[in-house]
Amino acid sequence: MEVIKQNQMVTNIPTRLLKNKIFTVLFLLATLTGLLVLAILLYRIFSQGIGYINWDFLTSYASRRPSDAGIKAAIYGTIWMMGVTAPIAFTLGVGTALYLEEYASKNLFTKIIQMNISNLAGVPSIVFGLLGLTLFVRGLGLDRSVLAGGLTMALLILPIIVVASQEAIRAVPKELKEASFGMGATKWQTIRRVVLPVAIPGILTGNILALSRAIGETAPLIMIGALTYIAFVPENLLSQFTVMPIQIFNWTGRPQEEFQFVAAAGIIVLLAMLLLMNSIAVLIRNKFQKRY
């Protein structure tokens, strides 16, 4: 029997090698297809928009004339909104993850909560826009303000942060926590000095992905009534605002061809802001990775 099995294995080796080569080629083609589409998209955006990026474009407000159109109001509005979204989503998301993983009992109720959080991570963003319109704009009377937009976007990315933070907390070795308890540390001391320092790189990775989604979302903000054309910057959390995706969406809907180039310039600025924000978060994450 052993001789027969060995003969079968030797016979199947060429077939296995052929299958391995086929799947390797398929996976390579899939990767190259995605990279090619991305390269074409970036080339088109930069070739159309790079000539419109200058200091006047960054410091001017929106205009009905393409030559005078700027993105200042949208940049300030995006910064204000992310200034509200990031701390609220991080605090609530990490706090929820810590409670579910470290404090909550493992029963049917927590399983239902966990299932709902996982489902909310895949809900279309327009649904969160409807929630923000009902709860913040009309229910709390915040109107079309920066605060209403920031709270709505915080709800949008909250499930992503909770799920990512839970995975990072679960990855902390049990031996570290048991050693902390063995030294006489309390539950909170163990979480603060052992669990969080070890889990923070994974938590920050989830936050980076979540904030990247928030900065590029348009549908929820349109639903809560964020403006598409303003000629001022927000002065406080109750000021009206617009954001870069909405401004770009507005430009792409204009009939003049020049506005398509202006929209491409706005996309380049949005990409630069996104890369800057992610770079700062990655630097913070790498700092903790080197330390722990």
mmCIF file of C-alpha atoms in Angstrom:
data_model
loop_
_atom_site.group_PDB
_atom_site.id
_atom_site.type_symbol
_atom_site.label_atom_id
_atom_site.label_comp_id
_atom_site.label_asym_id
_atom_site.label_seq_id
_atom_site.Cartn_x
_atom_site.Cartn_y
_atom_site.Cartn_z
ATOM 1 C CA MET A 1 0.000 0.000 0.000
ATOM 2 C CA GLU A 2 2.806 2.401 0.857
ATOM 3 C CA VAL A 3 4.456 1.707 -2.487
ATOM 4 C CA ILE A 4 1.169 2.436 -4.307
ATOM 5 C CA LYS A 5 0.715 5.738 -2.425
ATOM 6 C CA GLN A 6 4.271 6.804 -3.219
ATOM 7 C CA ASN A 7 3.736 5.998 -6.891
ATOM 8 C CA GLN A 8 0.513 8.056 -6.884
ATOM 9 C CA MET A 9 2.314 10.983 -5.274
ATOM 10 C CA VAL A 10 5.093 10.849 -7.873
ATOM 11 C CA THR A 11 2.504 10.654 -10.661
ATOM 12 C CA ASN A 12 0.562 13.653 -9.297
ATOM 13 C CA ILE A 13 3.608 15.924 -8.964
ATOM 14 C CA PRO A 14 3.559 17.207 -12.597
ATOM 15 C CA THR A 15 -0.176 17.935 -12.328
ATOM 16 C CA ARG A 16 0.328 19.818 -9.068
ATOM 17 C CA LEU A 17 3.204 21.821 -10.508
ATOM 18 C CA LEU A 18 1.077 22.713 -13.542
ATOM 19 C CA LYS A 19 -1.809 23.831 -11.318
ATOM 20 C CA ASN A 20 0.603 25.891 -9.226
ATOM 21 C CA LYS A 21 1.920 27.664 -12.329
ATOM 22 C CA ILE A 22 -1.605 28.334 -13.621
ATOM 23 C CA PHE A 23 -2.774 29.865 -10.357
ATOM 24 C CA THR A 24 0.457 31.863 -10.027
ATOM 25 C CA VAL A 25 -0.144 33.367 -13.480
ATOM 26 C CA LEU A 26 -3.810 34.082 -12.669
ATOM 27 C CA PHE A 27 -2.952 35.840 -9.406
ATOM 28 C CA LEU A 28 -0.194 37.820 -11.119
ATOM 29 C CA LEU A 29 -2.587 38.911 -13.874
ATOM 30 C CA ALA A 30 -5.162 39.966 -11.269
ATOM 31 C CA THR A 31 -2.550 42.052 -9.454
ATOM 32 C CA LEU A 32 -1.235 43.619 -12.652
ATOM 33 C CA THR A 33 -4.783 44.441 -13.799
ATOM 34 C CA GLY A 34 -5.466 46.387 -10.629
ATOM 35 C CA LEU A 35 -2.129 48.188 -10.834
ATOM 36 C CA LEU A 36 -2.713 49.029 -14.510
ATOM 37 C CA VAL A 37 -6.146 50.520 -13.821
ATOM 38 C CA LEU A 38 -4.706 52.523 -10.923
ATOM 39 C CA ALA A 39 -1.815 53.754 -13.071
ATOM 40 C CA ILE A 40 -4.193 54.847 -15.853
ATOM 41 C CA LEU A 41 -6.427 56.634 -13.344
ATOM 42 C CA LEU A 42 -3.500 58.455 -11.706
ATOM 43 C CA TYR A 43 -2.033 59.408 -15.085
ATOM 44 C CA ARG A 44 -5.343 60.843 -16.242
ATOM 45 C CA ILE A 45 -5.850 62.786 -13.018
ATOM 46 C CA PHE A 46 -2.334 64.224 -12.894
ATOM 47 C CA SER A 47 -2.193 65.018 -16.607
ATOM 48 C CA GLN A 48 -5.455 66.967 -16.384
ATOM 49 C CA GLY A 49 -5.123 68.607 -13.001
ATOM 50 C CA ILE A 50 -1.460 69.311 -12.279
ATOM 51 C CA GLY A 51 -1.492 72.470 -14.387
ATOM 52 C CA TYR A 52 -4.303 73.978 -12.305
ATOM 53 C CA ILE A 53 -2.611 73.549 -8.930
ATOM 54 C CA ASN A 54 -1.058 76.785 -7.724
ATOM 55 C CA TRP A 55 -1.209 79.053 -4.709
ATOM 56 C CA ASP A 56 -4.314 80.841 -5.975
ATOM 57 C CA PHE A 57 -6.140 77.522 -6.337
ATOM 58 C CA LEU A 58 -5.367 76.623 -2.724
ATOM 59 C CA THR A 59 -6.275 80.044 -1.306
ATOM 60 C CA SER A 60 -9.338 80.950 -3.393
ATOM 61 C CA TYR A 61 -12.980 80.109 -2.886
ATOM 62 C CA ALA A 62 -15.218 78.308 -5.358
ATOM 63 C CA SER A 63 -16.270 80.302 -8.402
ATOM 64 C CA ARG A 64 -18.537 79.953 -11.419
ATOM 65 C CA ARG A 65 -15.499 80.638 -13.612
ATOM 66 C CA PRO A 66 -12.995 77.770 -13.849
ATOM 67 C CA SER A 67 -10.017 80.111 -13.953
ATOM 68 C CA ASP A 68 -10.988 81.628 -10.585
ATOM 69 C CA ALA A 69 -12.168 78.457 -8.849
ATOM 70 C CA GLY A 70 -10.364 77.448 -5.663
ATOM 71 C CA ILE A 71 -10.614 74.842 -2.947
ATOM 72 C CA LYS A 72 -9.895 76.847 0.201
ATOM 73 C CA ALA A 73 -13.328 76.455 1.786
ATOM 74 C CA ALA A 74 -13.337 72.698 1.137
ATOM 75 C CA ILE A 75 -9.867 72.233 2.643
ATOM 76 C CA TYR A 76 -10.804 74.096 5.816
ATOM 77 C CA GLY A 77 -14.137 72.264 6.029
ATOM 78 C CA THR A 78 -12.431 68.872 5.670
ATOM 79 C CA ILE A 79 -9.912 69.710 8.391
ATOM 80 C CA TRP A 80 -12.652 70.915 10.741
ATOM 81 C CA MET A 81 -14.781 67.825 10.110
ATOM 82 C CA MET A 82 -11.898 65.388 10.603
ATOM 83 C CA GLY A 83 -10.972 67.270 13.779
ATOM 84 C CA VAL A 84 -14.403 66.298 15.118
ATOM 85 C CA THR A 85 -14.593 62.807 13.627
ATOM 86 C CA ALA A 86 -11.159 61.441 14.573
ATOM 87 C CA PRO A 87 -11.159 61.932 18.384
ATOM 88 C CA ILE A 88 -14.814 60.939 18.822
ATOM 89 C CA ALA A 89 -14.546 57.795 16.691
ATOM 90 C CA PHE A 90 -11.209 56.788 18.260
ATOM 91 C CA THR A 91 -12.432 57.243 21.835
ATOM 92 C CA LEU A 92 -15.772 55.472 21.364
ATOM 93 C CA GLY A 93 -14.345 52.757 19.121
ATOM 94 C CA VAL A 94 -11.400 51.777 21.307
ATOM 95 C CA GLY A 95 -13.496 52.098 24.463
ATOM 96 C CA THR A 96 -16.163 49.783 23.031
ATOM 97 C CA ALA A 97 -13.536 47.252 21.955
ATOM 98 C CA LEU A 98 -11.916 47.263 25.403
ATOM 99 C CA TYR A 99 -15.256 46.768 27.115
ATOM 100 C CA LEU A 100 -16.294 43.873 24.862
ATOM 101 C CA GLU A 101 -12.933 42.119 25.097
ATOM 102 C CA GLU A 102 -11.848 42.796 28.675
ATOM 103 C CA TYR A 103 -14.938 43.536 30.770
ATOM 104 C CA ALA A 104 -18.125 42.204 29.171
ATOM 105 C CA SER A 105 -19.276 38.683 29.964
ATOM 106 C CA LYS A 106 -19.339 36.251 27.048
ATOM 107 C CA ASN A 107 -23.073 35.640 26.755
ATOM 108 C CA LEU A 108 -25.882 35.870 24.220
ATOM 109 C CA PHE A 109 -26.276 39.620 24.695
ATOM 110 C CA THR A 110 -22.641 40.397 23.885
ATOM 111 C CA LYS A 111 -22.779 38.012 20.921
ATOM 112 C CA ILE A 112 -25.751 39.947 19.543
ATOM 113 C CA ILE A 113 -23.868 43.235 20.027
ATOM 114 C CA GLN A 114 -20.796 41.803 18.302
ATOM 115 C CA MET A 115 -22.882 40.544 15.376
ATOM 116 C CA ASN A 116 -24.585 43.912 14.955
ATOM 117 C CA ILE A 117 -21.260 45.773 15.033
ATOM 118 C CA SER A 118 -19.879 43.486 12.347
ATOM 119 C CA ASN A 119 -22.998 43.999 10.227
ATOM 120 C CA LEU A 120 -22.850 47.780 10.634
ATOM 121 C CA ALA A 121 -19.336 47.787 9.144
ATOM 122 C CA GLY A 122 -20.896 46.774 5.813
ATOM 123 C CA VAL A 123 -23.938 49.066 5.827
ATOM 124 C CA PRO A 124 -24.043 51.570 2.904
ATOM 125 C CA SER A 125 -22.882 55.027 3.908
ATOM 126 C CA ILE A 126 -26.146 56.668 2.819
ATOM 127 C CA VAL A 127 -27.888 54.893 5.710
ATOM 128 C CA PHE A 128 -25.596 56.673 8.168
ATOM 129 C CA GLY A 129 -26.450 59.911 6.374
ATOM 130 C CA LEU A 130 -30.129 59.292 7.060
ATOM 131 C CA LEU A 131 -29.295 58.540 10.698
ATOM 132 C CA GLY A 132 -27.277 61.752 10.981
ATOM 133 C CA LEU A 133 -30.086 63.755 9.387
ATOM 134 C CA THR A 134 -32.655 62.354 11.824
ATOM 135 C CA LEU A 135 -30.552 62.355 14.985
ATOM 136 C CA PHE A 136 -28.154 65.291 14.732
ATOM 137 C CA VAL A 137 -29.588 67.731 12.181
ATOM 138 C CA ARG A 138 -33.254 67.519 13.172
ATOM 139 C CA GLY A 139 -33.281 65.736 16.533
ATOM 140 C CA LEU A 140 -30.548 67.760 18.260
ATOM 141 C CA GLY A 141 -31.066 70.855 16.120
ATOM 142 C CA LEU A 142 -27.443 71.082 14.971
ATOM 143 C CA ASP A 143 -28.533 72.053 11.458
ATOM 144 C CA ARG A 144 -25.992 71.705 8.608
ATOM 145 C CA SER A 145 -23.015 72.300 10.860
ATOM 146 C CA VAL A 146 -19.492 70.949 11.163
ATOM 147 C CA LEU A 147 -20.500 69.215 14.390
ATOM 148 C CA ALA A 148 -23.389 67.382 12.714
ATOM 149 C CA GLY A 149 -21.121 66.285 9.857
ATOM 150 C CA GLY A 150 -18.345 65.160 12.173
ATOM 151 C CA LEU A 151 -20.711 63.148 14.381
ATOM 152 C CA THR A 152 -22.286 61.500 11.336
ATOM 153 C CA MET A 153 -18.902 60.483 9.934
ATOM 154 C CA ALA A 154 -17.862 59.226 13.376
ATOM 155 C CA LEU A 155 -20.854 56.882 13.366
ATOM 156 C CA LEU A 156 -19.923 55.764 9.859
ATOM 157 C CA ILE A 157 -16.404 54.625 10.751
ATOM 158 C CA LEU A 158 -17.117 53.530 14.332
ATOM 159 C CA PRO A 159 -17.860 49.858 13.482
ATOM 160 C CA ILE A 160 -14.617 49.584 11.485
ATOM 161 C CA ILE A 161 -12.582 50.919 14.392
ATOM 162 C CA VAL A 162 -14.325 48.636 16.901
ATOM 163 C CA VAL A 163 -13.705 45.496 14.834
ATOM 164 C CA ALA A 164 -10.063 46.396 14.112
ATOM 165 C CA SER A 165 -9.413 47.300 17.751
ATOM 166 C CA GLN A 166 -10.944 44.044 18.972
ATOM 167 C CA GLU A 167 -8.671 42.041 16.674
ATOM 168 C CA ALA A 168 -5.632 43.961 17.919
ATOM 169 C CA ILE A 169 -6.597 43.394 21.570
ATOM 170 C CA ARG A 170 -7.185 39.677 20.992
ATOM 171 C CA ALA A 171 -3.699 39.402 19.496
ATOM 172 C CA VAL A 172 -2.065 40.441 22.792
ATOM 173 C CA PRO A 173 -0.442 37.310 24.278
ATOM 174 C CA LYS A 174 -2.246 36.002 27.336
ATOM 175 C CA GLU A 175 1.097 35.400 29.027
ATOM 176 C CA LEU A 176 1.729 39.150 29.227
ATOM 177 C CA LYS A 177 -1.597 39.797 30.942
ATOM 178 C CA GLU A 178 -1.181 36.869 33.311
ATOM 179 C CA ALA A 179 2.297 38.094 34.236
ATOM 180 C CA SER A 180 0.861 41.547 34.978
ATOM 181 C CA PHE A 181 -1.850 40.080 37.196
ATOM 182 C CA GLY A 182 0.774 37.914 38.883
ATOM 183 C CA MET A 183 2.714 41.065 39.812
ATOM 184 C CA GLY A 184 -0.365 42.402 41.573
ATOM 185 C CA ALA A 185 -1.601 44.827 38.906
ATOM 186 C CA THR A 186 -5.286 45.645 38.709
ATOM 187 C CA LYS A 187 -7.453 45.132 35.628
ATOM 188 C CA TRP A 188 -7.132 48.731 34.496
ATOM 189 C CA GLN A 189 -3.410 48.868 35.187
ATOM 190 C CA THR A 190 -2.937 45.753 33.052
ATOM 191 C CA ILE A 191 -4.985 47.269 30.226
ATOM 192 C CA ARG A 192 -3.196 50.616 30.391
ATOM 193 C CA ARG A 193 0.370 49.341 30.781
ATOM 194 C CA VAL A 194 0.280 46.010 28.926
ATOM 195 C CA VAL A 195 -2.696 45.563 26.613
ATOM 196 C CA LEU A 196 -2.900 49.018 25.029
ATOM 197 C CA PRO A 197 0.846 49.474 24.371
ATOM 198 C CA VAL A 198 1.020 46.099 22.622
ATOM 199 C CA ALA A 199 -2.273 46.522 20.723
ATOM 200 C CA ILE A 200 -1.857 50.169 19.707
ATOM 201 C CA PRO A 201 -0.146 49.440 16.323
ATOM 202 C CA GLY A 202 -3.099 47.317 15.216
ATOM 203 C CA ILE A 203 -5.577 49.826 16.636
ATOM 204 C CA LEU A 204 -3.924 52.677 14.745
ATOM 205 C CA THR A 205 -3.944 50.631 11.539
ATOM 206 C CA GLY A 206 -7.706 50.254 11.842
ATOM 207 C CA ASN A 207 -8.084 53.955 12.549
ATOM 208 C CA ILE A 208 -6.001 54.839 9.478
ATOM 209 C CA LEU A 209 -8.249 52.754 7.244
ATOM 210 C CA ALA A 210 -11.397 54.152 8.849
ATOM 211 C CA LEU A 211 -10.321 57.796 8.579
ATOM 212 C CA SER A 212 -9.264 57.209 4.980
ATOM 213 C CA ARG A 213 -12.830 56.159 4.262
ATOM 214 C CA ALA A 214 -14.284 59.112 6.139
ATOM 215 C CA ILE A 215 -12.225 61.736 4.336
ATOM 216 C CA GLY A 216 -13.424 60.482 0.956
ATOM 217 C CA GLU A 217 -17.126 59.991 1.703
ATOM 218 C CA THR A 218 -19.734 62.189 0.050
ATOM 219 C CA ALA A 219 -23.162 60.573 0.330
ATOM 220 C CA PRO A 220 -23.717 60.984 4.111
ATOM 221 C CA LEU A 221 -22.705 64.641 4.021
ATOM 222 C CA ILE A 222 -24.972 65.397 1.073
ATOM 223 C CA MET A 223 -27.799 63.728 2.976
ATOM 224 C CA ILE A 224 -27.309 65.914 6.064
ATOM 225 C CA GLY A 225 -27.208 69.024 3.853
ATOM 226 C CA ALA A 226 -23.545 69.979 3.564
ATOM 227 C CA LEU A 227 -23.250 72.837 1.106
ATOM 228 C CA THR A 228 -21.847 72.429 -2.404
ATOM 229 C CA TYR A 229 -20.949 76.093 -2.904
ATOM 230 C CA ILE A 230 -19.737 78.397 -0.134
ATOM 231 C CA ALA A 231 -17.370 81.352 -0.096
ATOM 232 C CA PHE A 232 -16.305 81.262 3.550
ATOM 233 C CA VAL A 233 -14.475 79.008 5.976
ATOM 234 C CA PRO A 234 -15.991 77.547 9.172
ATOM 235 C CA GLU A 235 -15.491 79.702 12.254
ATOM 236 C CA ASN A 236 -16.731 77.239 14.871
ATOM 237 C CA LEU A 237 -18.341 73.819 15.232
ATOM 238 C CA LEU A 238 -21.797 75.195 14.421
ATOM 239 C CA SER A 239 -20.739 76.843 11.159
ATOM 240 C CA GLN A 240 -21.933 75.575 7.804
ATOM 241 C CA PHE A 241 -19.300 73.848 5.725
ATOM 242 C CA THR A 242 -18.343 71.879 2.668
ATOM 243 C CA VAL A 243 -15.682 69.220 2.180
ATOM 244 C CA MET A 244 -13.346 68.310 -0.643
ATOM 245 C CA PRO A 245 -15.290 65.300 -2.032
ATOM 246 C CA ILE A 246 -18.458 67.406 -2.260
ATOM 247 C CA GLN A 247 -16.607 70.267 -3.951
ATOM 248 C CA ILE A 248 -15.062 67.851 -6.450
ATOM 249 C CA PHE A 249 -18.487 66.301 -7.072
ATOM 250 C CA ASN A 250 -19.890 69.763 -7.721
ATOM 251 C CA TRP A 251 -17.156 70.570 -10.241
ATOM 252 C CA THR A 252 -17.607 67.306 -12.148
ATOM 253 C CA GLY A 253 -21.281 68.150 -12.628
ATOM 254 C CA ARG A 254 -20.562 71.503 -14.299
ATOM 255 C CA PRO A 255 -21.067 71.669 -18.095
ATOM 256 C CA GLN A 256 -17.812 73.538 -18.815
ATOM 257 C CA GLU A 257 -14.967 71.239 -19.794
ATOM 258 C CA GLU A 258 -12.464 73.297 -17.779
ATOM 259 C CA PHE A 259 -14.215 72.296 -14.570
ATOM 260 C CA GLN A 260 -13.230 68.676 -15.236
ATOM 261 C CA PHE A 261 -9.589 69.783 -15.033
ATOM 262 C CA VAL A 262 -10.321 71.777 -11.885
ATOM 263 C CA ALA A 263 -11.932 68.667 -10.375
ATOM 264 C CA ALA A 264 -8.794 66.674 -11.231
ATOM 265 C CA ALA A 265 -6.709 69.294 -9.411
ATOM 266 C CA GLY A 266 -9.012 68.935 -6.407
ATOM 267 C CA ILE A 267 -8.537 65.163 -6.450
ATOM 268 C CA ILE A 268 -4.760 65.646 -6.370
ATOM 269 C CA VAL A 269 -5.070 67.910 -3.320
ATOM 270 C CA LEU A 270 -7.381 65.374 -1.653
ATOM 271 C CA LEU A 271 -4.878 62.583 -2.325
ATOM 272 C CA ALA A 272 -2.068 64.710 -0.906
ATOM 273 C CA MET A 273 -4.076 65.415 2.261
ATOM 274 C CA LEU A 274 -4.938 61.739 2.603
ATOM 275 C CA LEU A 275 -1.306 60.674 2.182
ATOM 276 C CA LEU A 276 -0.170 63.284 4.708
ATOM 277 C CA MET A 277 -2.715 62.161 7.284
ATOM 278 C CA ASN A 278 -1.885 58.489 6.761
ATOM 279 C CA SER A 279 1.858 59.171 6.916
ATOM 280 C CA ILE A 280 1.513 60.839 10.303
ATOM 281 C CA ALA A 281 -0.558 57.923 11.592
ATOM 282 C CA VAL A 282 1.949 55.392 10.227
ATOM 283 C CA LEU A 283 4.832 57.226 11.912
ATOM 284 C CA ILE A 284 2.990 57.090 15.227
ATOM 285 C CA ARG A 285 2.260 53.398 14.724
ATOM 286 C CA ASN A 286 5.877 52.603 13.853
ATOM 287 C CA LYS A 287 7.042 54.444 16.956
ATOM 288 C CA PHE A 288 5.002 52.133 19.163
ATOM 289 C CA GLN A 289 6.095 49.076 17.167
ATOM 290 C CA LYS A 290 9.752 49.880 17.847
ATOM 291 C CA ARG A 291 9.072 50.552 21.496
ATOM 292 C CA TYR A 292 7.122 47.399 22.219
#
